[in-house]
């Protein structure tokens, strides 16, 4: 009986979810960037996004709509940033067309690199 009580107590203790803990975890693997502060060609049709890294996948979140987009194959396979489902960036209206080369998009390579750095922190 004592073992069962101990097991239940441990599950309850470790199973509890604190919003403060979630905020700390969120802050560690996210960073907000804007068109004004970004160095290079801004690749999105919105002014502000939040970079996110989850389990090695790079994501952005449109802060105005809370829509999440996977930027890499791994991100699209994972399909979530841990809290909500995500969309594939390919074909999404948020990704800007490249005005210099018809049929292409502005490179998101620098965005992906910055998002993946968050997984290392």
JSON list of C-alpha atoms in Angstrom, two decimals, residues 20-65:
[
{"chain": "A", "resi": 20, "resn": "UNK", "atom": "CA", "xyz": [5.30, 29.71, -14.71]},
{"chain": "A", "resi": 21, "resn": "UNK", "atom": "CA", "xyz": [7.34, 26.66, -15.75]},
{"chain": "A", "resi": 22, "resn": "UNK", "atom": "CA", "xyz": [5.75, 26.81, -19.22]},
{"chain": "A", "resi": 23, "resn": "UNK", "atom": "CA", "xyz": [6.63, 30.49, -19.62]},
{"chain": "A", "resi": 24, "resn": "UNK", "atom": "CA", "xyz": [10.26, 29.85, -18.67]},
{"chain": "A", "resi": 25, "resn": "UNK", "atom": "CA", "xyz": [10.47, 26.98, -21.18]},
{"chain": "A", "resi": 26, "resn": "UNK", "atom": "CA", "xyz": [8.75, 29.08, -23.85]},
{"chain": "A", "resi": 27, "resn": "UNK", "atom": "CA", "xyz": [11.14, 32.00, -23.33]},
{"chain": "A", "resi": 28, "resn": "UNK", "atom": "CA", "xyz": [14.15, 29.72, -23.67]},
{"chain": "A", "resi": 29, "resn": "UNK", "atom": "CA", "xyz": [13.18, 28.32, -27.09]},
{"chain": "A", "resi": 30, "resn": "UNK", "atom": "CA", "xyz": [11.52, 31.37, -28.65]},
{"chain": "A", "resi": 31, "resn": "UNK", "atom": "CA", "xyz": [12.47, 34.86, -29.75]},
{"chain": "A", "resi": 32, "resn": "UNK", "atom": "CA", "xyz": [10.43, 37.56, -31.46]},
{"chain": "A", "resi": 33, "resn": "UNK", "atom": "CA", "xyz": [11.85, 39.31, -34.52]},
{"chain": "A", "resi": 34, "resn": "UNK", "atom": "CA", "xyz": [10.51, 42.12, -36.68]},
{"chain": "A", "resi": 35, "resn": "UNK", "atom": "CA", "xyz": [10.99, 43.33, -40.21]},
{"chain": "A", "resi": 36, "resn": "UNK", "atom": "CA", "xyz": [12.65, 46.48, -38.85]},
{"chain": "A", "resi": 37, "resn": "UNK", "atom": "CA", "xyz": [15.27, 44.64, -36.80]},
{"chain": "A", "resi": 38, "resn": "UNK", "atom": "CA", "xyz": [16.00, 41.83, -39.27]},
{"chain": "A", "resi": 39, "resn": "UNK", "atom": "CA", "xyz": [19.23, 42.08, -41.26]},
{"chain": "A", "resi": 40, "resn": "UNK", "atom": "CA", "xyz": [18.54, 41.12, -44.88]},
{"chain": "A", "resi": 41, "resn": "UNK", "atom": "CA", "xyz": [15.47, 40.54, -47.01]},
{"chain": "A", "resi": 42, "resn": "UNK", "atom": "CA", "xyz": [12.41, 40.04, -44.82]},
{"chain": "A", "resi": 43, "resn": "UNK", "atom": "CA", "xyz": [10.73, 36.86, -46.08]},
{"chain": "A", "resi": 44, "resn": "UNK", "atom": "CA", "xyz": [7.25, 37.27, -44.59]},
{"chain": "A", "resi": 45, "resn": "UNK", "atom": "CA", "xyz": [4.07, 39.16, -45.39]},
{"chain": "A", "resi": 46, "resn": "UNK", "atom": "CA", "xyz": [3.66, 40.11, -41.72]},
{"chain": "A", "resi": 47, "resn": "UNK", "atom": "CA", "xyz": [5.77, 42.52, -39.69]},
{"chain": "A", "resi": 48, "resn": "UNK", "atom": "CA", "xyz": [6.51, 40.38, -36.62]},
{"chain": "A", "resi": 49, "resn": "UNK", "atom": "CA", "xyz": [7.09, 36.66, -36.07]},
{"chain": "A", "resi": 50, "resn": "UNK", "atom": "CA", "xyz": [8.25, 34.55, -33.19]},
{"chain": "A", "resi": 51, "resn": "UNK", "atom": "CA", "xyz": [11.02, 32.08, -33.95]},
{"chain": "A", "resi": 52, "resn": "UNK", "atom": "CA", "xyz": [10.62, 28.76, -32.21]},
{"chain": "A", "resi": 53, "resn": "UNK", "atom": "CA", "xyz": [12.61, 25.57, -31.91]},
{"chain": "A", "resi": 54, "resn": "UNK", "atom": "CA", "xyz": [10.97, 22.37, -30.74]},
{"chain": "A", "resi": 55, "resn": "UNK", "atom": "CA", "xyz": [12.69, 18.97, -30.74]},
{"chain": "A", "resi": 56, "resn": "UNK", "atom": "CA", "xyz": [15.10, 20.15, -33.42]},
{"chain": "A", "resi": 57, "resn": "UNK", "atom": "CA", "xyz": [12.40, 21.56, -35.71]},
{"chain": "A", "resi": 58, "resn": "UNK", "atom": "CA", "xyz": [12.36, 25.24, -36.73]},
{"chain": "A", "resi": 59, "resn": "UNK", "atom": "CA", "xyz": [9.04, 27.07, -36.57]},
{"chain": "A", "resi": 60, "resn": "UNK", "atom": "CA", "xyz": [7.69, 30.61, -36.81]},
{"chain": "A", "resi": 61, "resn": "UNK", "atom": "CA", "xyz": [4.53, 31.93, -35.24]},
{"chain": "A", "resi": 62, "resn": "UNK", "atom": "CA", "xyz": [2.65, 34.84, -36.74]},
{"chain": "A", "resi": 63, "resn": "UNK", "atom": "CA", "xyz": [2.10, 36.90, -33.58]},
{"chain": "A", "resi": 64, "resn": "UNK", "atom": "CA", "xyz": [-0.95, 38.65, -35.05]},
{"chain": "A", "resi": 65, "resn": "UNK", "atom": "CA", "xyz": [-2.86, 35.41, -35.74]}
]
